[in-house]
Coordinates of C-alpha atoms in Angstrom, one line a residue:
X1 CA 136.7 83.4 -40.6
X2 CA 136.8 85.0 -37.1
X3 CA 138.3 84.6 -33.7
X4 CA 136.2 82.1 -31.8
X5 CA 137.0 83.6 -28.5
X6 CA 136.3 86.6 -26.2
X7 CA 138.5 88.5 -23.9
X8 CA 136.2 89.1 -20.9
X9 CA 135.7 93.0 -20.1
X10 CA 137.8 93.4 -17.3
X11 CA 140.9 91.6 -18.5
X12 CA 140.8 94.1 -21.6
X13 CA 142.8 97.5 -22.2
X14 CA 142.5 100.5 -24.2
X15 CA 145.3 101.4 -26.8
X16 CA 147.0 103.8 -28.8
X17 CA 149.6 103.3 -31.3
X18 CA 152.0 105.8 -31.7
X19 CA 154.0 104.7 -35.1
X20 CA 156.3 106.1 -37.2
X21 CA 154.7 104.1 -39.9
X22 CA 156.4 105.0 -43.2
X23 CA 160.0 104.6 -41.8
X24 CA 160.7 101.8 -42.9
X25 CA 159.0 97.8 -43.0
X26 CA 158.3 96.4 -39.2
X27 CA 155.9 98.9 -37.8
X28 CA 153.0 97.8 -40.2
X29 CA 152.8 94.4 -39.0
X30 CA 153.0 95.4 -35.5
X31 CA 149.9 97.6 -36.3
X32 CA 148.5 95.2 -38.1
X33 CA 149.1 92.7 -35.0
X34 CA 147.4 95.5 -32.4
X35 CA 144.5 95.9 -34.9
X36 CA 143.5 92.1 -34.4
X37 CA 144.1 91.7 -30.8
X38 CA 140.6 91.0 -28.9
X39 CA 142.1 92.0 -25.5
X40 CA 143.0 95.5 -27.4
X41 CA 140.1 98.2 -27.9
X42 CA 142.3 100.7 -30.2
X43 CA 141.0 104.1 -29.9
X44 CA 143.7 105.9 -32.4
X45 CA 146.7 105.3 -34.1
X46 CA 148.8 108.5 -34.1
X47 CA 151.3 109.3 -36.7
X48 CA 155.3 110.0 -35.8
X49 CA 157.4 111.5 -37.8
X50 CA 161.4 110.3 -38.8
X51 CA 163.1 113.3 -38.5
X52 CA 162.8 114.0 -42.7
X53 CA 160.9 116.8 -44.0
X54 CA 156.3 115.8 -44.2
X55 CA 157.4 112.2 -42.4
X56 CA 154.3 112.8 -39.9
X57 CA 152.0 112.8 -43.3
X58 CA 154.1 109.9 -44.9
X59 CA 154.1 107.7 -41.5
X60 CA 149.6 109.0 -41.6
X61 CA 149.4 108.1 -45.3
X62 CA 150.7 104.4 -44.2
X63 CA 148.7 104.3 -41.7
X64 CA 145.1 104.8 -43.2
X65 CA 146.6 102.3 -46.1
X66 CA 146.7 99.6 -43.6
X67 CA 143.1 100.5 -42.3
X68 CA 141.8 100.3 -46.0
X69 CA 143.2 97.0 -46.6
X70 CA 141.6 95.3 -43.6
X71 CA 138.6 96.9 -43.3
X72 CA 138.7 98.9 -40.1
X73 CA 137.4 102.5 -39.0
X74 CA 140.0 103.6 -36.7
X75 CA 140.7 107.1 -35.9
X76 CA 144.4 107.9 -37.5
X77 CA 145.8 111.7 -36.3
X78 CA 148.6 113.4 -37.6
X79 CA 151.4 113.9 -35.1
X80 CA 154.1 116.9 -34.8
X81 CA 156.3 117.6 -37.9
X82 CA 159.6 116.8 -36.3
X83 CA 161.4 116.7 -32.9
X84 CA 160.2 119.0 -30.6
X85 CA 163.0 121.3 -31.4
X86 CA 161.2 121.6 -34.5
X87 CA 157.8 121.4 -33.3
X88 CA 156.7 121.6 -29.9
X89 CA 153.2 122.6 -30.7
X90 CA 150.1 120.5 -29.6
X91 CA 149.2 118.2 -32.8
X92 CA 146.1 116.4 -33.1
X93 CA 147.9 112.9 -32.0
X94 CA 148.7 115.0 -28.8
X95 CA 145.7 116.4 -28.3
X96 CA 143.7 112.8 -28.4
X97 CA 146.6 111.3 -26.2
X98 CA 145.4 113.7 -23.5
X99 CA 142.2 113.4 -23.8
X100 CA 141.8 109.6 -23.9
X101 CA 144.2 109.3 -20.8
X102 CA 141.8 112.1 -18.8
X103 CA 138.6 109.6 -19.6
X104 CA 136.9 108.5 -16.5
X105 CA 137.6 104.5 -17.4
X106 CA 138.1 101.6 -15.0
X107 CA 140.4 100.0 -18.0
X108 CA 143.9 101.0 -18.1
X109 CA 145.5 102.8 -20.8
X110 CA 148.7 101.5 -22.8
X111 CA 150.2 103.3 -25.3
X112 CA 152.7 101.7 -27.7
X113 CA 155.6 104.1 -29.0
X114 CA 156.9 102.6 -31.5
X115 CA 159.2 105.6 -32.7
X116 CA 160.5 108.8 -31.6
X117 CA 158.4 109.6 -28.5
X118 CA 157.4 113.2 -29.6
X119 CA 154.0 112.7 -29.7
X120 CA 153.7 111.2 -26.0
X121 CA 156.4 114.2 -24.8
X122 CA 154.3 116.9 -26.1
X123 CA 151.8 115.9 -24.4
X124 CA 153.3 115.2 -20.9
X125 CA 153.9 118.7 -21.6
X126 CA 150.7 120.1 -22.0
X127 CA 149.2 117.9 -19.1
X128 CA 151.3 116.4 -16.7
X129 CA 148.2 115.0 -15.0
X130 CA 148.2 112.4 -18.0
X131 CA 151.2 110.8 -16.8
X132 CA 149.8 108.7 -13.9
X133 CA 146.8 108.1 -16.3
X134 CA 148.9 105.7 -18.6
X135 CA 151.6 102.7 -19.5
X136 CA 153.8 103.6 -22.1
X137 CA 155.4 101.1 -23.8
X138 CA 158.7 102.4 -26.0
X139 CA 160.9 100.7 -28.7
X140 CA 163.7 102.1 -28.0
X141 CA 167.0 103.1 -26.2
X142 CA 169.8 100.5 -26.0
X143 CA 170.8 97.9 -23.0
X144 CA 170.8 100.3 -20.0
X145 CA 174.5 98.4 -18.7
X146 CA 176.3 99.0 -22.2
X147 CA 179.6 101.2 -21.4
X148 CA 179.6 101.6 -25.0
X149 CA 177.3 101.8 -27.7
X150 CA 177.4 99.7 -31.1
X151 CA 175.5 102.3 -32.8
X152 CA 173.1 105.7 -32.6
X153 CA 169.6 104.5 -31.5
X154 CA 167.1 105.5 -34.1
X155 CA 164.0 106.0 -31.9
X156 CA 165.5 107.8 -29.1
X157 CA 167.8 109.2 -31.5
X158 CA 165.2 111.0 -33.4
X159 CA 164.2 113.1 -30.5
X160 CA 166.5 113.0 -27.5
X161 CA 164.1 115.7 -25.9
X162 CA 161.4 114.2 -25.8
X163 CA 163.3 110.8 -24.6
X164 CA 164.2 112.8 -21.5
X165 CA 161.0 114.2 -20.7
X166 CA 159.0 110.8 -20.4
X167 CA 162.2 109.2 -18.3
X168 CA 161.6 112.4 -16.2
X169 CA 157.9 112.3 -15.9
X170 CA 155.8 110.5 -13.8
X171 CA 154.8 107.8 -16.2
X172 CA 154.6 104.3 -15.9
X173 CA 157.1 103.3 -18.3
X174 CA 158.4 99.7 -20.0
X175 CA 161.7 100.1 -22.2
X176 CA 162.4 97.8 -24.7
X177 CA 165.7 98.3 -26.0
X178 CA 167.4 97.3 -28.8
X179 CA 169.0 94.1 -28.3
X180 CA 165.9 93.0 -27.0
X181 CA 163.4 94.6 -30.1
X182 CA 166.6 93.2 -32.4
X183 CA 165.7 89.2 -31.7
X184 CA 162.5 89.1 -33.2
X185 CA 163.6 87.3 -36.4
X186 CA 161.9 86.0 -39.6
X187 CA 163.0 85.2 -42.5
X188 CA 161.6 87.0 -45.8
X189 CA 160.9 83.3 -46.8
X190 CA 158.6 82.8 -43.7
X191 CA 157.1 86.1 -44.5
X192 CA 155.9 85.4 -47.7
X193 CA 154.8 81.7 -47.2
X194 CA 152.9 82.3 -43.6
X195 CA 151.8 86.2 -44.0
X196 CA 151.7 87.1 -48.2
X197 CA 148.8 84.9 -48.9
X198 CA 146.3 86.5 -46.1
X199 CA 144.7 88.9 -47.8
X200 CA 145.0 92.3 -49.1
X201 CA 146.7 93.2 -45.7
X202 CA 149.3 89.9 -46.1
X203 CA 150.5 90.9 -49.6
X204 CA 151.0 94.7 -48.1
X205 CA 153.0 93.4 -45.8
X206 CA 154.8 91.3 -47.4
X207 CA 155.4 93.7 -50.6
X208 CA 156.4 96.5 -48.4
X209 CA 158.8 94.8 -46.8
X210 CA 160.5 93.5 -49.6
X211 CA 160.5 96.5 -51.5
X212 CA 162.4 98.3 -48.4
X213 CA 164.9 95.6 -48.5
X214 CA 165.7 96.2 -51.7
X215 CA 165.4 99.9 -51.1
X216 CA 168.9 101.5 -50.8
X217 CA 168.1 103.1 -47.1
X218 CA 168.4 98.8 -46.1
X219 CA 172.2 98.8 -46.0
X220 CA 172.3 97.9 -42.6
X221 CA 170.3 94.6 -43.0
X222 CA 171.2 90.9 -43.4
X223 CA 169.6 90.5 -46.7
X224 CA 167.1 87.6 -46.4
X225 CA 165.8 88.4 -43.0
X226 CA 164.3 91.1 -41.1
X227 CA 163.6 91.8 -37.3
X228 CA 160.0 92.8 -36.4
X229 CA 161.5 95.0 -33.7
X230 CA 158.4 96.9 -32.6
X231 CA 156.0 93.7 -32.1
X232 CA 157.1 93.3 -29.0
X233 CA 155.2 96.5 -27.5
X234 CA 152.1 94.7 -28.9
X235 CA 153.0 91.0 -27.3
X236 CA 153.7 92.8 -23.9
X237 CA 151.2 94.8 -23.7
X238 CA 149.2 91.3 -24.4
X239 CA 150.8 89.4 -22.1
X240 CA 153.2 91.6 -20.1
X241 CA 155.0 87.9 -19.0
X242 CA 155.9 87.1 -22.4
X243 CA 159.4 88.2 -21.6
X244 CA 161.9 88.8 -18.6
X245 CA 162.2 92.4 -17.4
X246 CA 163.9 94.2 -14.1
X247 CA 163.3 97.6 -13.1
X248 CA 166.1 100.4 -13.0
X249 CA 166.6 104.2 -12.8
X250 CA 164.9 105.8 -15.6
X251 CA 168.0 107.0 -17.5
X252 CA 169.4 110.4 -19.1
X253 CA 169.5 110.1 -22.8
X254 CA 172.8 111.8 -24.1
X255 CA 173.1 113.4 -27.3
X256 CA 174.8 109.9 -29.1
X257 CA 172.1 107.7 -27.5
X258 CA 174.1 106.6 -24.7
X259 CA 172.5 106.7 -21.4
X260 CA 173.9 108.3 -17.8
X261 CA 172.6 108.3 -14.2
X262 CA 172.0 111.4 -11.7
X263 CA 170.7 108.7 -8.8
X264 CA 167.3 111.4 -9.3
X265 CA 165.2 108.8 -11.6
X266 CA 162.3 107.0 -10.6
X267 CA 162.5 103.2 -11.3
X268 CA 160.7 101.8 -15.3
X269 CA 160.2 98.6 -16.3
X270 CA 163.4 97.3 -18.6
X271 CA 162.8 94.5 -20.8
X272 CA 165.6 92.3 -21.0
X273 CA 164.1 89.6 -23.6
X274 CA 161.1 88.4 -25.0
X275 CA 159.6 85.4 -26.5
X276 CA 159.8 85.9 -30.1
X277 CA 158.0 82.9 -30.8
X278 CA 154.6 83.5 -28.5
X279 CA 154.4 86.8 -30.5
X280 CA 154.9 86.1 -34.4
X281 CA 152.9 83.4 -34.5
X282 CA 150.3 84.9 -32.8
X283 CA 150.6 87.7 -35.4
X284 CA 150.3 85.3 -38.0
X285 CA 147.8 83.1 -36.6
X286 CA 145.3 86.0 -36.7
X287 CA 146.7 87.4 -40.0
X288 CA 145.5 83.4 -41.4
X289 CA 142.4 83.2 -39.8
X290 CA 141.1 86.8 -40.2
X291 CA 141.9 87.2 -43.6
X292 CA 143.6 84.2 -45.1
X293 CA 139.9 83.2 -46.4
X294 CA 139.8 86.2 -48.6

């Protein structure tokens, strides 16, 4: 089946998705999500790494799986080895993140970080001229107002540099933090009933997940449920209403994850909730009728 609808031209965007794929189960069905939005043309999906030793190749390896099982001919770039402490060096993710945002194109550029944000720092770096040329949209951070943080923020924790040097730039930036990303609930039960039987790309999905919940790195979750903490990038940058946001000082990352003020940051959108609902079954609705026929 298809989508019996068109996006007009000048409501669409351009997108990048900049995933740390292999880390563990959500970021698959976000990319999955962004690869079946009309309103998206997705020039690239570039590969993060999760602090470990060749997670850049892992997170790529993930991606081009996902490509395979639905079908689709997307460009997928390998991104720096590690933190820019590690590796500051220009990778190939980099390099197409600058060019893309230095096309002459009336539509606008999003890109949707759903990891560490080395990929999108390093190449701030190399070109600041690229920063007015974009929206980035990051999982990631905590509530800006918390005096005290319930744990170390994985995204932003993974490279605290590079977390600084996008608050600092000149970028248009929306933050979604984690008690936001954190309510987007489903139940493994949903999961395989509404997602497992749509093709090749549904059992991935669902098998992946599963086997990570069973995984011993899934201490930290409930057990029969999961949160799909980085669709949310994908439902904004769809529908940038789908949830309530206020704009702050871009804040200071510290070393814990924690966040200070200087009074020196410009203001960035910060998500404070959105509507789980509009955005899973969305993703579901397109997984059913783009490859629930197969």
């Amino acid at each position: 089946m298809e989508l019996l609808y068109q996006v007009p031209e000048e409501k669409r965007i351009r997108v990048i998705v900049d995933t740390d794929a292999a880390c563990e189960a959500d970021d698959p069905f976000a990319i999955a999500h962004a690869l079946m939005t009309k309103k998206f043309d997705v020039k690239a999906i570039t590969a993060e790494h999760f602090v470990t030793e060749g997670s850049n190749e892992k997170s790529l390896r993930e991606v081009k799986t996902i490509l395979k099982l639905m079908k689709l001919n997307v460009p997928a770039l390998l991104g720096n080895r590690g933190s820019l402490s590690v590796d500051s060096s220009l990778s190939e993710a980099g390099e197409f993140i600058v060019k893309e945002a230095m096309k002459e194109d009336a539509r606008p550029l999003f890109v949707l970080c759903l990891g560490a944000i080395t990929n999108v720092a390093a190449a701030l770096l190399t070109n600041p001229k690229i920063a007015k040329k974009m929206t980035i949209i990051w999982i990631g951070g905590h509530n800006l107002d918390l005096t005290e943080i319930p744990f170390r923020e994985f995204n932003s924790g993974n490279d605290i540099e590079a977390a600084n040097i996008v608050m600092r730039s000149d970028a248009e930036v929306w933050l979604v933090p984690s008690d936001v990303y954190t309510s987007m609930h489903i139940s493994l039960a949903e999961i395989q009933d509404r997602i497992a039987g749509s093709g090749a790309i549904g059992k991935h999905l669902f098998e992946q997940m599963v086997g990570y919940n069973n995984s011993p790195y899934a201490g930290w979750t409930k057990g029969e449920s999961w949160s799909l903490g980085d669709s949310p990038a994908v439902g904004i940058a769809m529908n940038p209403d789908c949830g309530t946001y206020v704009y702050r000082e871009a804040p200071i990352f510290n070393e814990d994850t924690s966040v200070r003020f200087d009074g020196k940051g410009r203001k960035i959108r910060v998500y404070t909730s959105v509507d789980s609902r509009f955005i899973l079954e969305d993703l579901i609705a397109k997984l059913r009728i783009l490859y629930g026929a197969e």
